[in-house]
XYZ file of C-alpha atoms in Angstrom:
758
model
C -4.276 28.080 42.745
C -5.497 29.141 39.342
C -2.043 28.721 37.787
C -1.546 25.332 39.356
C -4.939 24.157 38.177
C -4.298 25.445 34.647
C -0.914 23.772 34.560
C -2.405 20.444 35.592
C -5.076 20.723 32.877
C -2.402 21.423 30.276
C -0.357 18.502 31.579
C -3.421 16.256 31.388
C -4.059 17.398 27.825
C -0.440 16.775 26.866
C -0.620 13.312 28.425
C -3.790 12.640 26.426
C -2.078 13.832 23.238
C 0.728 11.325 23.792
C -1.841 8.503 23.813
C -3.900 9.887 20.933
C -4.037 7.081 18.384
C -6.092 8.789 15.673
C -5.230 12.383 14.790
C -8.134 12.455 12.310
C -10.819 11.921 14.988
C -13.018 14.935 15.829
C -13.988 13.374 19.171
C -10.341 12.962 20.199
C -9.530 16.590 19.430
C -12.660 17.848 21.216
C -11.481 15.999 24.316
C -7.939 17.344 23.950
C -9.047 20.973 23.590
C -11.522 20.623 26.475
C -8.691 19.413 28.720
C -6.306 22.080 27.443
C -8.595 25.084 27.979
C -9.004 28.234 25.897
C -6.105 30.245 27.333
C -3.379 27.660 26.888
C -2.346 27.484 23.217
C -0.739 24.430 21.699
C 1.863 24.669 18.935
C 2.695 21.566 16.951
C 6.061 22.979 15.936
C 7.770 26.138 14.697
C 6.638 28.913 17.022
C 6.230 32.522 15.913
C 9.782 33.788 16.612
C 11.160 31.134 14.236
C 8.427 31.631 11.622
C 8.094 35.418 11.553
C 11.103 36.359 9.416
C 10.376 33.752 6.753
C 6.593 33.929 6.719
C 5.737 37.637 6.826
C 7.754 38.678 3.719
C 6.207 35.774 1.815
C 2.672 36.809 2.777
C 3.184 40.517 2.141
C 4.645 39.689 -1.256
C 1.353 37.929 -2.052
C -0.832 40.935 -1.223
C -3.198 41.869 -4.077
C -2.924 45.286 -5.760
C -6.329 46.229 -4.371
C -7.974 45.072 -1.173
C -6.541 43.111 1.731
C -4.818 39.745 1.662
C -7.395 36.964 2.190
C -5.855 34.206 4.356
C -7.377 30.819 5.211
C -5.933 28.835 8.128
C -7.309 25.263 7.943
C -7.163 23.046 11.041
C -6.286 26.087 13.143
C -6.617 24.398 16.550
C -5.732 26.789 19.405
C -2.421 27.895 17.893
C -1.551 31.585 18.228
C -0.352 31.759 14.605
C -3.474 33.593 13.385
C -3.282 36.036 16.282
C 0.331 36.891 15.426
C -0.645 37.445 11.777
C -3.465 39.738 12.846
C -1.206 41.718 15.151
C 1.301 42.070 12.297
C -1.360 43.853 10.225
C -2.825 40.926 8.270
C -6.414 41.310 9.454
C -8.413 39.313 6.867
C -7.901 35.846 8.369
C -10.461 33.003 8.315
C -9.792 30.137 10.715
C -11.537 26.760 10.348
C -11.438 23.574 12.422
C -13.810 20.630 12.785
C -13.657 20.886 16.591
C -16.547 23.013 17.830
C -14.846 23.100 21.229
C -11.698 24.861 19.995
C -13.542 27.247 17.642
C -15.763 28.369 20.536
C -12.712 28.825 22.773
C -10.800 30.811 20.126
C -13.774 33.022 19.342
C -14.154 33.924 23.021
C -10.417 34.551 23.307
C -10.277 36.952 20.336
C -13.690 38.513 19.842
C -12.774 41.778 21.607
C -9.073 42.129 20.894
C -9.254 40.943 17.247
C -12.840 41.591 16.126
C -12.212 41.268 12.361
C -10.868 37.728 12.558
C -13.319 34.949 11.543
C -13.750 31.516 13.169
C -15.819 28.718 11.601
C -16.554 25.098 12.446
C -15.767 23.187 9.250
C -14.305 19.918 7.958
C -11.213 20.888 5.941
C -11.730 17.932 3.598
C -15.131 19.388 2.642
C -14.752 23.166 2.813
C -18.014 25.054 2.602
C -16.315 27.942 0.815
C -16.491 29.350 -2.704
C -14.014 28.727 -5.504
C -10.932 30.976 -5.791
C -11.732 33.150 -2.768
C -8.399 33.194 -0.881
C -4.960 34.588 -1.682
C -3.220 32.268 0.782
C -4.001 28.945 2.450
C -1.675 28.628 5.451
C -1.359 25.065 6.786
C 0.486 24.493 10.064
C 0.428 20.760 10.681
C -3.059 20.081 9.262
C -1.848 17.877 6.408
C 0.537 16.028 8.743
C -2.367 15.242 11.100
C -4.548 13.896 8.277
C -1.822 11.620 6.930
C -2.067 8.845 9.489
C -0.437 5.710 7.953
C -3.423 3.565 8.951
C -5.815 5.959 7.157
C -3.791 6.249 3.950
C -3.918 9.208 1.594
C -7.683 9.580 1.167
C -8.260 12.421 3.662
C -5.043 14.185 2.679
C -5.972 14.061 -1.019
C -9.452 15.404 -0.335
C -8.044 18.259 1.750
C -5.424 19.282 -0.828
C -8.064 19.269 -3.577
C -10.158 21.636 -1.493
C -7.178 23.885 -0.712
C -6.358 24.168 -4.423
C -9.990 24.902 -5.254
C -10.372 27.865 -2.893
C -7.088 29.529 -3.955
C -7.164 32.403 -6.414
C -4.853 32.338 -9.482
C -1.487 33.547 -8.217
C -2.398 32.445 -4.691
C -0.090 30.444 -2.443
C -0.546 27.218 -0.509
C 1.936 27.378 2.378
C 2.432 24.117 4.248
C 4.443 23.878 7.482
C 5.353 20.204 7.866
C 7.732 17.765 9.517
C 8.238 16.320 6.027
C 7.604 12.630 6.634
C 8.135 10.627 3.460
C 4.481 9.660 2.908
C 3.386 13.286 3.439
C 5.909 14.627 0.920
C 4.952 11.952 -1.606
C 1.354 13.187 -1.629
C 2.220 16.877 -1.316
C 4.711 16.961 -4.193
C 2.582 14.855 -6.546
C -0.544 16.958 -5.871
C 1.064 20.228 -6.983
C 2.643 19.391 -10.328
C 0.960 21.011 -13.293
C 0.032 24.657 -12.910
C 2.051 25.158 -9.734
C 5.492 26.485 -8.861
C 6.937 24.951 -5.686
C 9.686 26.038 -3.307
C 10.873 24.412 -0.069
C 12.351 26.329 2.882
C 13.872 25.091 6.134
C 12.777 26.816 9.360
C 15.465 27.014 12.022
C 14.516 25.379 15.320
C 16.623 26.373 18.320
C 14.998 24.194 20.953
C 13.842 21.213 18.922
C 15.724 18.339 17.333
C 13.052 18.184 14.615
C 13.191 20.523 11.640
C 10.115 22.279 10.302
C 9.933 22.722 6.551
C 7.856 25.297 4.729
C 6.598 24.113 1.337
C 5.173 26.884 -0.842
C 3.081 26.135 -3.941
C 2.063 29.100 -6.109
C -0.942 28.709 -8.406
C -0.226 29.556 -12.050
C -2.453 29.900 -15.094
C -0.073 27.893 -17.283
C 0.310 24.089 -17.160
C 4.116 24.105 -17.210
C 5.726 21.422 -15.028
C 8.469 23.113 -12.980
C 11.139 21.417 -10.905
C 10.880 22.102 -7.175
C 13.439 24.603 -5.909
C 14.823 24.951 -2.373
C 16.281 27.831 -0.399
C 18.848 25.652 1.376
C 21.860 23.569 0.430
C 20.658 20.004 -0.115
C 24.031 18.395 0.514
C 24.637 20.027 3.883
C 21.025 19.438 4.935
C 21.153 15.738 4.088
C 24.382 15.160 5.984
C 23.040 16.384 9.296
C 20.185 14.022 10.128
C 17.692 11.457 8.865
C 14.931 14.065 8.549
C 17.019 16.259 6.273
C 18.210 13.244 4.313
C 14.587 12.197 3.785
C 13.717 15.624 2.412
C 16.677 15.502 0.016
C 15.660 12.053 -1.247
C 12.039 13.134 -1.728
C 13.046 16.286 -3.627
C 15.426 14.418 -5.913
C 12.899 11.665 -6.570
C 10.102 14.106 -7.394
C 12.311 16.311 -9.573
C 13.449 13.230 -11.487
C 9.800 12.407 -12.199
C 9.284 15.976 -13.412
C 12.386 15.879 -15.596
C 11.319 12.569 -17.102
C 7.847 13.919 -17.816
C 9.242 17.033 -19.497
C 11.425 14.723 -21.585
C 8.379 12.824 -22.821
C 8.182 9.912 -20.363
C 4.811 8.552 -19.314
C 3.300 9.753 -16.031
C 0.280 8.882 -13.921
C -1.695 12.125 -14.112
C -4.427 13.187 -11.724
C -7.986 13.968 -12.710
C -7.271 17.597 -11.847
C -4.217 17.606 -14.148
C -6.378 16.495 -17.056
C -9.002 19.152 -16.323
C -6.196 21.746 -16.379
C -5.433 20.657 -19.922
C -1.981 19.148 -19.434
C -2.804 16.552 -22.097
C -4.716 18.861 -24.380
C -8.376 19.823 -24.693
C -10.394 16.881 -23.388
C -13.472 18.141 -25.233
C -11.794 17.111 -28.489
C -11.262 13.519 -29.590
C -7.704 12.696 -30.644
C -7.374 9.292 -32.294
C -4.770 7.083 -30.613
C -4.628 9.339 -27.529
C -3.877 7.317 -24.345
C -3.430 8.772 -20.855
C -3.007 6.989 -17.508
C -4.456 8.899 -14.562
C -5.966 8.630 -11.104
C -9.261 9.983 -9.930
C -11.285 9.850 -6.769
C -14.223 11.212 -4.831
C -15.562 8.867 -2.161
C -13.249 6.174 -3.518
C -9.932 6.269 -5.377
C -9.370 4.691 -8.777
C -6.620 4.047 -11.289
C -7.762 4.642 -14.860
C -6.737 4.907 -18.514
C -8.342 7.239 -21.051
C -8.236 5.996 -24.658
C -9.478 7.755 -27.805
C -10.196 5.259 -30.567
C -8.791 5.577 -34.053
C -11.353 6.521 -36.694
C -13.360 3.565 -37.931
C -15.227 2.833 -41.153
C -18.364 2.089 -39.126
C -19.799 4.787 -36.843
C -19.236 4.557 -33.101
C -22.164 3.415 -30.978
C -21.150 5.582 -28.000
C -19.311 8.907 -27.850
C -17.894 7.868 -24.437
C -18.003 4.715 -22.369
C -16.653 3.425 -19.041
C -15.166 -0.046 -18.719
C -14.756 -1.402 -15.172
C -11.992 -3.958 -14.623
C -12.300 -6.111 -11.454
C -9.208 -6.656 -9.314
C -9.045 -10.342 -10.181
C -8.464 -9.480 -13.857
C -6.517 -6.221 -13.617
C -3.182 -7.866 -14.417
C -4.303 -9.858 -17.430
C -2.603 -8.914 -20.685
C -5.913 -7.703 -22.153
C -6.287 -5.029 -19.474
C -2.760 -4.144 -18.341
C -0.967 -3.969 -21.720
C -1.404 -1.096 -24.157
C -2.061 -3.463 -27.057
C -4.702 -5.323 -25.077
C -6.394 -2.096 -24.007
C -6.777 -1.000 -27.641
C -8.504 -4.325 -28.338
C -10.997 -3.560 -25.562
C -11.565 -0.098 -27.070
C -12.289 -1.616 -30.467
C -14.794 -4.111 -29.079
C -16.531 -1.443 -26.946
C -17.589 0.587 -30.035
C -16.929 3.788 -28.050
C -15.112 6.832 -29.464
C -13.545 7.396 -26.040
C -13.202 4.641 -23.488
C -12.269 5.219 -19.857
C -10.990 2.006 -18.296
C -11.317 2.077 -14.506
C -9.457 -0.501 -12.412
C -11.113 -1.704 -9.222
C -9.022 -2.907 -6.293
C -9.365 -4.221 -2.761
C -10.559 -0.841 -1.461
C -13.769 -1.351 -3.470
C -14.488 -4.717 -1.889
C -18.076 -4.869 -0.651
C -19.109 -1.692 -2.521
C -22.073 -2.130 -4.886
C -21.712 -1.392 -8.589
C -24.458 1.187 -8.207
C -22.443 3.098 -5.605
C -19.308 2.943 -7.757
C -21.195 4.241 -10.805
C -22.755 7.042 -8.769
C -19.303 7.972 -7.473
C -17.722 7.935 -10.934
C -20.481 9.614 -12.936
C -19.714 13.303 -12.158
C -16.000 12.802 -12.861
C -16.589 10.783 -16.034
C -18.919 13.464 -17.381
C -16.072 15.997 -17.076
C -13.809 13.668 -19.076
C -16.273 12.969 -21.885
C -15.606 14.543 -25.324
C -17.860 17.210 -26.774
C -21.088 15.762 -28.184
C -23.968 17.440 -30.021
C -26.445 15.008 -28.509
C -26.775 16.301 -24.962
C -29.011 13.374 -24.032
C -26.419 10.784 -25.046
C -25.751 8.422 -22.193
C -22.376 7.131 -21.036
C -22.666 3.338 -20.660
C -20.868 1.330 -18.002
C -19.371 -1.961 -19.135
C -17.557 -4.485 -17.001
C -15.230 -7.418 -17.487
C -16.375 -10.638 -15.877
C -14.298 -12.137 -13.056
C -12.495 -14.267 -15.637
C -13.986 -17.537 -14.398
C -15.358 -19.779 -17.145
C -16.510 -22.499 -14.774
C -16.718 -22.589 -10.975
C -17.561 -25.584 -8.777
C -17.784 -25.345 -5.000
C -15.991 -28.392 -3.574
C -16.280 -27.697 0.150
C -17.562 -25.054 2.552
C -16.843 -24.867 6.256
C -17.164 -22.221 8.960
C -14.280 -21.761 11.379
C -14.606 -19.949 14.694
C -11.265 -18.251 13.948
C -11.339 -17.618 10.185
C -15.058 -17.469 9.440
C -16.484 -18.948 6.226
C -13.940 -20.918 4.209
C -14.557 -22.079 0.628
C -12.687 -24.612 -1.502
C -13.573 -24.253 -5.185
C -12.430 -25.633 -8.527
C -12.281 -23.093 -11.347
C -11.513 -22.969 -15.037
C -10.389 -19.544 -16.277
C -11.707 -17.937 -19.447
C -8.136 -17.397 -20.631
C -5.137 -19.584 -19.864
C -2.885 -18.064 -17.154
C 0.418 -16.777 -18.507
C 2.632 -18.944 -16.282
C 1.554 -22.395 -17.493
C 4.548 -23.178 -19.674
C 4.812 -26.878 -20.526
C 1.069 -27.478 -20.092
C -1.285 -28.048 -22.998
C -2.788 -24.677 -23.979
C -5.669 -26.413 -25.729
C -6.978 -28.027 -22.564
C -9.205 -26.253 -20.053
C -6.827 -26.134 -17.116
C -8.546 -26.466 -13.737
C -7.314 -24.898 -10.519
C -8.313 -25.540 -6.916
C -8.566 -22.416 -4.783
C -8.904 -21.654 -1.087
C -10.920 -18.508 -0.341
C -11.912 -16.786 2.896
C -15.281 -15.036 2.673
C -13.952 -12.166 4.806
C -11.572 -11.304 1.942
C -13.132 -12.881 -1.147
C -11.005 -10.783 -3.487
C -7.846 -12.404 -2.079
C -7.061 -15.971 -3.157
C -5.436 -17.589 -0.109
C -4.083 -20.634 -1.973
C -4.302 -21.856 -5.553
C -3.124 -25.147 -7.046
C -3.145 -26.686 -10.490
C -5.261 -29.846 -10.886
C -3.722 -32.585 -12.996
C -4.769 -36.105 -13.972
C -3.991 -38.660 -11.291
C -1.786 -41.017 -13.372
C -0.025 -44.254 -12.528
C 3.064 -42.457 -11.239
C 1.132 -41.104 -8.292
C 1.635 -42.594 -4.822
C -1.431 -44.872 -4.527
C -1.632 -44.509 -0.742
C -1.894 -40.741 -1.155
C -4.575 -41.176 -3.822
C -6.605 -43.395 -1.507
C -6.349 -40.821 1.295
C -7.601 -38.097 -1.028
C -10.465 -40.269 -2.318
C -11.572 -41.285 1.163
C -11.393 -37.710 2.457
C -13.372 -36.419 -0.491
C -16.058 -39.089 -0.004
C -16.377 -38.758 3.737
C -16.194 -35.013 4.056
C -18.980 -33.846 1.776
C -21.789 -35.479 -0.140
C -21.746 -32.706 -2.724
C -18.157 -33.546 -3.606
C -19.028 -37.222 -3.953
C -21.916 -36.403 -6.236
C -19.720 -34.232 -8.409
C -17.180 -37.048 -8.785
C -19.915 -39.516 -9.715
C -21.288 -37.199 -12.373
C -17.842 -36.561 -13.865
C -16.948 -39.193 -16.429
C -13.435 -37.802 -16.962
C -10.229 -38.818 -15.195
C -9.625 -38.415 -11.464
C -7.820 -35.133 -10.749
C -5.282 -34.364 -8.047
C -3.476 -31.274 -6.764
C -0.056 -30.723 -8.326
C 2.627 -29.868 -5.772
C 5.344 -29.226 -8.346
C 3.632 -26.219 -9.946
C 3.381 -22.706 -8.444
C 0.061 -21.114 -9.380
C 0.689 -18.146 -7.058
C 3.352 -15.775 -8.369
C 4.193 -14.558 -4.878
C 5.281 -18.091 -3.909
C 7.837 -17.954 -6.725
C 8.828 -14.513 -5.426
C 9.362 -15.823 -1.887
C 11.553 -18.700 -3.076
C 13.549 -16.432 -5.405
C 14.611 -14.503 -2.305
C 16.520 -17.589 -1.129
C 19.117 -16.315 -3.609
C 20.192 -13.897 -0.881
C 21.409 -16.824 1.258
C 22.153 -19.311 -1.523
C 25.839 -19.588 -0.541
C 24.830 -20.738 2.938
C 22.227 -23.109 1.475
C 24.860 -24.637 -0.804
C 27.225 -25.106 2.122
C 24.490 -26.770 4.207
C 23.489 -29.078 1.369
C 27.101 -30.066 0.655
C 27.823 -30.852 4.312
C 24.621 -32.847 4.798
C 23.047 -30.356 7.213
C 19.331 -29.566 7.201
C 18.112 -26.007 6.696
C 15.330 -25.305 9.146
C 12.521 -23.260 7.592
C 9.551 -21.966 9.596
C 6.429 -20.753 7.784
C 3.880 -18.798 9.813
C 0.549 -19.398 8.087
C -0.261 -22.771 6.527
C -3.060 -21.843 4.147
C -3.720 -24.958 2.077
C -0.137 -26.114 2.644
C 1.016 -25.536 -0.930
C 4.201 -23.566 -0.190
C 5.462 -26.056 2.448
C 4.705 -28.981 0.110
C 6.538 -27.346 -2.795
C 9.609 -26.602 -0.654
C 9.493 -30.151 0.703
C 9.621 -31.513 -2.831
C 12.141 -29.221 -4.513
C 14.585 -28.610 -1.639
C 15.178 -32.049 -0.055
C 17.662 -30.692 2.498
C 14.996 -28.399 4.036
C 13.358 -29.259 7.361
C 10.053 -27.381 7.343
C 7.769 -26.398 10.200
C 4.474 -24.656 9.479
C 2.720 -22.771 12.267
C -1.043 -22.359 11.899
C -3.461 -20.843 14.407
C -6.620 -22.395 12.931
C -6.851 -26.237 13.042
C -9.528 -26.080 10.322
C -6.822 -25.038 7.849
C -4.852 -28.214 8.520
C -7.959 -30.331 7.898
C -8.765 -28.476 4.662
C -5.181 -28.833 3.490
C -5.140 -32.584 4.151
C -8.565 -33.349 2.714
C -8.670 -31.107 -0.350
C -5.081 -30.138 -1.242
C -3.264 -33.451 -0.592
C -1.186 -31.947 2.214
C 0.791 -34.512 4.235
C 3.207 -34.334 7.131
C 6.534 -36.206 7.018
C 9.704 -36.372 9.071
C 10.828 -33.194 7.224
C 7.469 -31.376 7.278
C 5.589 -30.753 10.515
C 2.645 -28.526 11.461
C 2.218 -26.817 14.827
C -1.255 -25.555 15.747
C -0.135 -22.480 17.628
C -0.062 -18.681 17.720
C 2.716 -17.571 15.350
C 3.655 -14.544 17.470
C 3.987 -16.648 20.614
C 5.844 -19.371 18.707
C 8.598 -16.958 17.627
C 8.837 -15.341 21.056
C 9.199 -18.782 22.633
C 12.119 -19.424 20.272
C 13.659 -16.091 21.291
C 13.257 -16.883 24.977
C 14.709 -20.352 24.441
C 17.739 -18.952 22.631
C 18.219 -16.240 25.284
C 18.171 -18.741 28.136
C 20.719 -21.043 26.490
C 24.389 -20.500 27.147
C 26.052 -18.413 24.395
C 29.590 -17.420 23.821
C 30.485 -13.775 23.334
C 32.897 -14.533 20.498
C 31.277 -13.604 17.162
C 32.904 -16.493 15.273
C 31.738 -18.993 17.852
C 28.252 -17.529 17.651
C 28.134 -18.045 13.893
C 29.398 -21.617 14.211
C 26.840 -22.278 16.929
C 24.089 -20.886 14.702
C 25.164 -23.196 11.893
C 25.124 -26.214 14.167
C 21.623 -25.338 15.357
C 20.286 -27.170 12.314
C 20.614 -30.448 14.163
C 17.365 -32.224 14.959
C 15.613 -30.795 18.002
C 16.978 -27.277 17.523
C 14.588 -24.342 17.787
C 16.553 -21.738 15.826
C 15.246 -21.366 12.219
C 17.484 -20.466 9.287
C 14.601 -19.054 7.256
C 11.404 -17.551 8.661
C 8.474 -16.783 6.342
C 5.385 -14.757 7.334
C 2.473 -15.612 5.038
C -0.730 -14.772 6.914
C -3.653 -12.521 6.057
C -5.207 -9.862 8.270
C -8.645 -10.478 9.740
C -9.255 -6.718 9.524
C -7.887 -4.981 6.431
C -9.755 -1.711 7.061
C -6.475 -0.085 8.119
C -5.010 -0.636 4.675
C -3.010 -3.781 5.488
C -4.308 -6.979 3.855
C -1.254 -9.165 4.588
C 0.184 -9.784 7.105
C -1.791 -9.055 10.272
C -0.486 -5.828 11.836
C 0.981 -7.684 14.845
C 3.574 -9.275 12.559
C 5.095 -5.946 11.549
C 5.197 -4.356 14.994
C 8.745 -3.358 15.941
C 8.688 -5.548 19.063
C 7.894 -8.630 16.983
C 10.505 -7.759 14.345
C 13.105 -7.496 17.102
C 12.034 -10.929 18.388
C 12.507 -12.298 14.873
C 16.014 -10.877 14.602
C 16.970 -12.380 17.966
C 15.550 -15.748 16.893
C 17.495 -15.874 13.613
C 21.207 -16.728 13.281
C 23.663 -14.420 11.510
C 23.006 -16.125 8.184
C 19.221 -16.073 8.742
C 16.604 -14.803 6.289
C 13.268 -13.219 7.244
C 10.545 -13.097 4.563
C 7.260 -11.135 4.692
C 4.513 -11.293 2.098
C 3.186 -7.708 2.202
C -0.151 -6.863 0.572
C -1.421 -3.274 0.768
C -2.838 -0.716 -1.637
C -1.743 2.121 0.664
C 1.721 3.469 -0.150
C 1.961 5.043 3.293
C 1.327 1.667 4.947
C 4.010 0.024 2.780
C 6.419 2.854 3.561
C 5.743 2.354 7.270
C 6.472 -1.394 7.079
C 9.650 -0.833 5.049
C 10.791 1.841 7.507
C 10.313 -0.496 10.489
C 12.150 -3.365 8.829
C 15.028 -1.117 7.754
C 15.345 -0.028 11.372
C 15.587 -3.602 12.684
C 17.447 -5.568 9.999
C 20.983 -4.991 8.779
C 19.929 -5.351 5.163
C 16.559 -5.222 3.423
C 15.572 -6.383 -0.056
C 12.203 -6.242 -1.788
C 10.569 -7.893 -4.768
C 7.684 -6.238 -6.636
C 5.785 -9.121 -8.172
C 4.614 -7.458 -11.372
C 5.335 -4.080 -12.931
C 1.653 -3.142 -12.896
C 1.048 -4.557 -9.409
C 1.499 -1.926 -6.720
C -0.262 -4.080 -4.098
C 1.881 -7.185 -3.454
C 5.521 -6.848 -2.357
C 7.750 -9.512 -0.788
C 10.269 -8.158 1.739
C 13.481 -9.918 2.785
C 15.340 -8.982 5.973
C 18.892 -10.196 6.621
C 20.735 -10.259 9.939
C 24.302 -10.412 8.653
C 26.472 -7.312 8.490
C 27.851 -8.532 5.174
C 25.458 -9.290 2.315
C 25.520 -9.706 -1.426
C 24.909 -6.634 -3.532
C 22.466 -6.363 -6.413
C 25.364 -6.967 -8.818
C 26.016 -10.358 -7.148
C 22.441 -11.615 -7.480
C 22.814 -13.254 -10.951
C 25.748 -15.359 -9.713
C 23.892 -16.298 -6.509
C 20.794 -17.151 -8.548
C 22.847 -19.753 -10.432
C 23.606 -21.446 -7.104
C 19.904 -21.470 -6.179
C 19.035 -22.887 -9.601
C 21.419 -25.803 -8.987
C 19.858 -26.481 -5.588
C 16.225 -26.516 -6.796
C 15.046 -30.031 -7.686
C 11.867 -29.023 -9.523
C 10.065 -31.558 -11.688
C 8.854 -28.787 -13.989
C 11.616 -26.806 -15.675
C 9.256 -23.879 -16.308
C 8.533 -23.621 -12.564
C 12.227 -23.433 -11.770
C 12.690 -20.844 -14.517
C 9.900 -18.644 -13.127
C 11.655 -18.637 -9.732
C 15.038 -17.736 -11.248
C 13.442 -15.062 -13.463
C 11.953 -13.466 -10.331
C 15.452 -12.949 -8.889
C 15.944 -10.197 -11.491
C 13.327 -8.142 -9.630
C 15.122 -8.170 -6.271
C 15.885 -4.632 -5.141
C 18.141 -3.585 -2.258
C 16.600 -1.073 0.172
C 19.379 -1.079 2.746
């Protein structure tokens, strides 16, 4: 009976583990270990017989000349690894886990048979242990568990910082991992300066998954070594995707290390700088500039700049300049020349420019300063005046003038704001417009994500060439919708302004359209034969992208799908959006809309011949067809706490992506506007799309922008290569009927940034 009962408890625990959504939750693990019981150990991977021959020699080689080897096992769970180490003669083992349930169980299991072993309840991201007190930190799956894609790298970074802190010089961090790409990216980058790394492969007889052992040895020097491996990379990469991923990660990281040793720039960590990899930070070095990352409760990207000597004395020995997300990509803050101008105006001998991003949304400036202060103090140069303060300066949001045009609350979207703004500096993409004039832009903003501009349009004078019926509609809507707007118009003695639909204020719109290069041959064929190209856009916003496509690609038939009817009203009344026979709006759920198309296509009679299928797909462009040629996802997420700002997570689920592929013809193009600060989230989305689509391209909007990426999935087995893009871009350029030549040029210039992932 006892065995049967124990087996059922273990089975129940295993079933619970399969449904465990958050591996970082203490409550989830407490429940798992309670179900499992103290006598039934659970091994993530790599059991003792496979580990013993590789691990024991490595540990014994680390033994100090005097005293016993001090080993820390973080996130120990109820694995028998520590017990095997103890039985092999390594008695000085400290086990920590944040689950009080499992620590109590393990203590009871070992207190008599292994009395010298220690068990402590502790959060491994905040170790309550002294500096440099262990010879070895032995991680078996702890880092993997912390690196949930939805959580990002925050917990993993905090844990690795703690592991490095408690290691003695010459000590080893040994990490047993399944080597997922986002885990390796953090692991390799965290152990660069002052560490020597080696990777081993652990043989697994009964598992299809490999376990890798990454060893980082702590050195006193700050030399940047390449990572070595104890296995043949070529043979490993040929066998499976897991091995291939490890090979790619090793080569990528070693290339970064080679480039750095050859003098190339690198994003250093705060810990790297404290180690002295860029010299003694206590000393000022005129013209010294270092890009780095730092983080405590929050993560930041920063630049340290030491000013050149000046004729006038500096006002501050060190200062901090905070750059809001809305201005981070302005020339003044993202270019080296611009940054030196900020340094000069700050009157600080050393200026630390800190770039805020979407992760800081809703955080008070006081909390940010309190978070930064201890780290900034460590980066300040030596100063005789110990009482000297470090001032915090901040760039404004870049808005010279802001006028609220309309506010409305939607039951689906929440508070929605339409505002007219004039920027302090002229945007860089306004070629052909008068630089002397204060250009005004109309913006659509959701209060739930104020830092993200949903739609933005240039306002121009409403001249005689404008369709008078459209002007009357706009006037009437503006007068009837809001008294405040009417009052503003009465008080303004200048000309009447209207939204320009032939100018792209949002760079990602130009990026989306540039991706049409990938199917430009098909577009040319459709245009030449008089066929319409059906384009579906999920997410209307203010209707600017559909209106632009309607104007510059006259052979496009466009359908926009919008869940919130308020958006359609806002688009009509404040952004001059209109429906025509080539531009329709459906108030519907975008997910359901695409699945209905899939079901419709599946129920229709199809031939099995591939050629016939392609011809049928081409003929689907006739009026009344449901099959789109181009599908664009441009929606924001109502909850970005998981690291995904755009699109909503439902639109990148594998089931939905498969529905998209079934809905598209062979020549079809799928476009996703992806906005995320988390590299692990972006890697996850890319991985899913690579799995579903035959070919995948991406476009990084700006070199300094690691947030916004446009992804393009293609269904055809044959596709143009990167070398063919310039020729295909010429075809797209001929097809675009833009009124502004600079707008067309910005689209064609963006094609140079297209990168093939698959």
